[in-house]
Amino acid sequence: MRNLVIAIDGPSGAGKGTVARTLAERLGYRHVDTGAMYRAVAWKAAHDGVPLDDNEAVAGVATRAHLDQHGGRVTIDGHDVTRAIRTPEIDKAAAAVAKLPRVRTVLVDRQRALGAGGAVVMEGRDIGTVVFPDADVKIYLDASAEERARRRAADQAHTGGQQASVAHVQNDLVARDTTDSTRAVAPLALAPDAVYVDTTAMPIEAVVNRALMLVHEKLASERQG
Ligand code: DC
């Protein structure tokens, strides 16, 4: 069986994380959460007092940083930031550094290196459009803003254990969607050859099954071809 590159894109709260992780587990592939890379770099820049709008300085942080993702843990330069990067402050900081072109160049290079051998499920905003335009399977997950906000508000890991109102979460999320989809470099966009899945009314298991079906179809078409 050839080792595929599977790209999963879409806005926050669409189900990318759970789907990508489960898919990787079922296929024995590596799961790479590229959003966590932007978050970790934002965390490190803030930690080191680097201005979050300084393209060169934040790109320097991204270049020098030792980033690692394994077993669901995220570390940067030896700091375990798994929980620290899932806060409303880092939501904003990550969206800010993700706008910087030099930072994107550095992280896109790292993402290509991580996926170079295949056998990877990579999730983000620009995986099927920029990082791996030739990915074997491209899936774009979406859901209504209300449903995405409801999922985020219910996610304790993301609200730091605090109760967050859905309306409040939805405001922040829509603001970030706008930043992510209107930025000049690699905005969130649907690749023409991606399979669009609206997950609003789908249980997560159904989304995972749909994704697995697409992977098996791809492998079957290669065996025939
Ligand atoms: O998926 P996430 O919410 O953890 O992503 C954090 C931020 O990084 C978000 O503002 C979108 C941005 N991002 C990006 O620009 N490109 C990616 N490939 C992944 C995330």
PDB file of N, CA, C and O in Angstrom, residues 10 21 31 41 50 60 70 75-76 79 82 100 103 112 121 124 146 149 164 167 173 181 190 207 212 218:
ATOM      1  N   GLY A  10      -9.954  23.529   6.521  1.00  0.00           N
ATOM      2  CA  GLY A  10     -11.263  24.063   6.914  1.00  0.00           C
ATOM      3  C   GLY A  10     -11.122  25.021   8.075  1.00  0.00           C
ATOM      4  O   GLY A  10     -10.038  25.142   8.657  1.00  0.00           O
ATOM      5  N   ARG A  21      -6.878  13.133  13.534  1.00  0.00           N
ATOM      6  CA  ARG A  21      -6.246  12.248  14.518  1.00  0.00           C
ATOM      7  C   ARG A  21      -6.749  10.815  14.357  1.00  0.00           C
ATOM      8  O   ARG A  21      -5.964   9.854  14.318  1.00  0.00           O
ATOM      9  N   HIS A  31       0.065  12.070  12.327  1.00  0.00           N
ATOM     10  CA  HIS A  31      -0.877  13.188  12.323  1.00  0.00           C
ATOM     11  C   HIS A  31      -0.099  14.474  12.573  1.00  0.00           C
ATOM     12  O   HIS A  31       0.640  14.569  13.552  1.00  0.00           O
ATOM     13  N   VAL A  41       4.499  28.752  17.859  1.00  0.00           N
ATOM     14  CA  VAL A  41       5.388  29.868  17.505  1.00  0.00           C
ATOM     15  C   VAL A  41       4.860  31.165  18.122  1.00  0.00           C
ATOM     16  O   VAL A  41       5.631  31.972  18.663  1.00  0.00           O
ATOM     17  N   VAL A  50       8.717  38.997  21.799  1.00  0.00           N
ATOM     18  CA  VAL A  50       8.868  39.395  20.386  1.00  0.00           C
ATOM     19  C   VAL A  50       7.526  39.968  19.905  1.00  0.00           C
ATOM     20  O   VAL A  50       6.488  39.328  20.096  1.00  0.00           O
ATOM     21  N   GLY A  60      12.228  34.475  12.725  1.00  0.00           N
ATOM     22  CA  GLY A  60      13.443  34.012  13.408  1.00  0.00           C
ATOM     23  C   GLY A  60      13.090  33.005  14.500  1.00  0.00           C
ATOM     24  O   GLY A  60      13.743  31.963  14.633  1.00  0.00           O
ATOM     25  N   HIS A  70       4.047  14.802  19.264  1.00  0.00           N
ATOM     26  CA  HIS A  70       3.943  13.343  19.324  1.00  0.00           C
ATOM     27  C   HIS A  70       2.976  12.951  20.427  1.00  0.00           C
ATOM     28  O   HIS A  70       2.946  13.614  21.471  1.00  0.00           O
ATOM     29  N   THR A  75       5.373  20.355  21.936  1.00  0.00           N
ATOM     30  CA  THR A  75       6.446  21.025  22.673  1.00  0.00           C
ATOM     31  C   THR A  75       7.192  21.993  21.757  1.00  0.00           C
ATOM     32  O   THR A  75       7.291  21.782  20.546  1.00  0.00           O
ATOM     33  N   ILE A  76       7.676  23.072  22.362  1.00  0.00           N
ATOM     34  CA  ILE A  76       8.530  24.007  21.628  1.00  0.00           C
ATOM     35  C   ILE A  76       9.709  24.343  22.538  1.00  0.00           C
ATOM     36  O   ILE A  76       9.516  24.736  23.694  1.00  0.00           O
ATOM     37  N   HIS A  79       9.518  23.182  26.054  1.00  0.00           N
ATOM     38  CA  HIS A  79       8.345  23.523  26.872  1.00  0.00           C
ATOM     39  C   HIS A  79       7.149  22.729  26.361  1.00  0.00           C
ATOM     40  O   HIS A  79       6.844  22.775  25.166  1.00  0.00           O
ATOM     41  N   THR A  82       1.111  22.000  25.279  1.00  0.00           N
ATOM     42  CA  THR A  82      -0.122  21.355  24.817  1.00  0.00           C
ATOM     43  C   THR A  82      -1.374  22.123  25.255  1.00  0.00           C
ATOM     44  O   THR A  82      -2.275  22.369  24.448  1.00  0.00           O
ATOM     45  N   LEU A 100       1.848  36.565   8.777  1.00  0.00           N
ATOM     46  CA  LEU A 100       3.184  37.060   8.401  1.00  0.00           C
ATOM     47  C   LEU A 100       3.811  36.160   7.331  1.00  0.00           C
ATOM     48  O   LEU A 100       4.027  34.960   7.558  1.00  0.00           O
ATOM     49  N   VAL A 103       6.962  34.014   8.207  1.00  0.00           N
ATOM     50  CA  VAL A 103       6.648  32.940   9.158  1.00  0.00           C
ATOM     51  C   VAL A 103       6.019  31.771   8.395  1.00  0.00           C
ATOM     52  O   VAL A 103       6.364  30.601   8.608  1.00  0.00           O
ATOM     53  N   ARG A 112       6.356  20.625   4.778  1.00  0.00           N
ATOM     54  CA  ARG A 112       6.689  19.786   3.611  1.00  0.00           C
ATOM     55  C   ARG A 112       7.700  18.717   4.008  1.00  0.00           C
ATOM     56  O   ARG A 112       7.608  17.572   3.555  1.00  0.00           O
ATOM     57  N   VAL A 121      -1.294  12.482   7.758  1.00  0.00           N
ATOM     58  CA  VAL A 121      -2.561  13.220   7.694  1.00  0.00           C
ATOM     59  C   VAL A 121      -2.246  14.600   8.253  1.00  0.00           C
ATOM     60  O   VAL A 121      -1.902  14.733   9.426  1.00  0.00           O
ATOM     61  N   GLY A 124      -4.960  21.764   8.460  1.00  0.00           N
ATOM     62  CA  GLY A 124      -4.657  23.187   8.547  1.00  0.00           C
ATOM     63  C   GLY A 124      -5.637  24.020   7.755  1.00  0.00           C
ATOM     64  O   GLY A 124      -6.846  23.749   7.756  1.00  0.00           O
ATOM     65  N   GLU A 146     -22.484  28.767  13.898  1.00  0.00           N
ATOM     66  CA  GLU A 146     -23.136  28.494  15.176  1.00  0.00           C
ATOM     67  C   GLU A 146     -22.724  27.125  15.728  1.00  0.00           C
ATOM     68  O   GLU A 146     -22.394  26.983  16.904  1.00  0.00           O
ATOM     69  N   ALA A 149     -19.098  27.166  16.842  1.00  0.00           N
ATOM     70  CA  ALA A 149     -18.966  27.867  18.126  1.00  0.00           C
ATOM     71  C   ALA A 149     -19.471  26.973  19.264  1.00  0.00           C
ATOM     72  O   ALA A 149     -18.861  26.909  20.336  1.00  0.00           O
ATOM     73  N   ALA A 164     -17.637  29.206  28.660  1.00  0.00           N
ATOM     74  CA  ALA A 164     -17.667  30.336  27.738  1.00  0.00           C
ATOM     75  C   ALA A 164     -19.030  30.340  27.049  1.00  0.00           C
ATOM     76  O   ALA A 164     -19.545  29.281  26.712  1.00  0.00           O
ATOM     77  N   ALA A 167     -22.329  32.532  22.269  1.00  0.00           N
ATOM     78  CA  ALA A 167     -22.372  33.785  21.495  1.00  0.00           C
ATOM     79  C   ALA A 167     -21.006  34.458  21.492  1.00  0.00           C
ATOM     80  O   ALA A 167     -20.528  34.949  20.457  1.00  0.00           O
ATOM     81  N   LEU A 173     -14.733  33.581  16.922  1.00  0.00           N
ATOM     82  CA  LEU A 173     -14.479  32.628  15.847  1.00  0.00           C
ATOM     83  C   LEU A 173     -14.737  33.256  14.466  1.00  0.00           C
ATOM     84  O   LEU A 173     -13.936  33.088  13.539  1.00  0.00           O
ATOM     85  N   SER A 181      -9.365  34.077   6.285  1.00  0.00           N
ATOM     86  CA  SER A 181      -9.768  33.966   4.874  1.00  0.00           C
ATOM     87  C   SER A 181      -9.479  35.211   4.047  1.00  0.00           C
ATOM     88  O   SER A 181      -9.599  35.155   2.824  1.00  0.00           O
ATOM     89  N   LEU A 190     -10.957  26.814  -0.409  1.00  0.00           N
ATOM     90  CA  LEU A 190     -11.290  25.456  -0.841  1.00  0.00           C
ATOM     91  C   LEU A 190     -10.505  25.143  -2.116  1.00  0.00           C
ATOM     92  O   LEU A 190     -10.659  25.837  -3.118  1.00  0.00           O
ATOM     93  N   VAL A 207     -18.203  11.448   9.885  1.00  0.00           N
ATOM     94  CA  VAL A 207     -17.215  12.228   9.127  1.00  0.00           C
ATOM     95  C   VAL A 207     -15.945  11.392   8.928  1.00  0.00           C
ATOM     96  O   VAL A 207     -15.375  11.348   7.829  1.00  0.00           O
ATOM     97  N   LEU A 212     -12.424   7.998   5.536  1.00  0.00           N
ATOM     98  CA  LEU A 212     -11.797   6.688   5.304  1.00  0.00           C
ATOM     99  C   LEU A 212     -12.220   6.126   3.946  1.00  0.00           C
ATOM    100  O   LEU A 212     -11.416   5.534   3.228  1.00  0.00           O
ATOM    101  N   LYS A 218      -9.271   6.066  -3.166  1.00  0.00           N
ATOM    102  CA  LYS A 218      -8.014   6.500  -3.794  1.00  0.00           C
ATOM    103  C   LYS A 218      -7.066   5.310  -3.960  1.00  0.00           C
ATOM    104  O   LYS A 218      -6.474   5.105  -5.026  1.00  0.00           O
TER     105      LYS A 218
END
